Amino acid sequence: MNEDTVCVRAVAVGDRPAWERLYRGYAAFYQVPMEEAVLDATWRWLMGPQRRVEGLVALQRGELVGLAHFRAFPEPLLGQELGFLDDLFVPPVHRGQGTGRKLIEAVAAIARERGWPVLRWITAEDNAHARHLYNQLAQATPWVTYDLDPRQR
């Protein structure tokens, strides 16, 4: 295998420092403050026995160069579980090498194994670089997403 080849595997306990750098980069990209409590909670979800969220990482030359977090979610109208890709991040210096595509394809392979008929994700409307990739892999939907803060009601 070429040393520049990007490999994808499940996130492992020993990945925490490198994963944390990537996840902080993801939060910074979306201008979301990152706190230790959020990092700890997400890591517990990834590593805990219930695996509320699962994670994949991309490696190149032994360095983590991307991450994907995903989970199952029930779809009552279909009466079955679908897959949801929560987070996908490749640092700018590693973009354009097919890493994001490899991560999505790896999650899609898991979705096929589990019988999920759909793998769904959202992105910012102005995330043109990512949307260029996503438009090659998936169908954009007409759905509009809303967030309601129940603490304000």
Steps between C-alpha positions, in 0.01 A plus 500: 500500500625849412594704808278783375197271489217607729361217713177511699438312824292521816611759751699338784571595861857602417373751242369745759768774467498502118120459487464794736713721273280404204177552691615841622578586137151391398344719769718795399397458135135540603592772752367296791684542832646171618507420869663211683158375614388465137819319403463266798132428430562430132797276581285307751235449232766375258675271748219399736341156501179632342684676213236769473717651228753308295813643348736437215835665444710540188873445524782597268862428588384405850335838561126551553387719210122475527207386709140395457241453775179314421208323665178316435172682542144369474283622214138442605356558151714216366483285811874447499834650594695732273856620534593855592844645432536760775850629444748480213826692512825509307742784582558743211859384452377145427204587278484419132655154544178298518500466879145632550375269225673199660345578838150534352545182298611315814190616690286406197651149506401467866151627412469227234618233747239613752218526249452875539319610184625859532807676635406860574699807594473877504750772425508876492346646188817702433739204542571494126812282514324223692181534298696443181598157636157427648327577170712227338403242762145573611178676414430835667154503653235774500465483879570807713655448843381690808651531849278596792654583835250355753661704778365812327139374503 
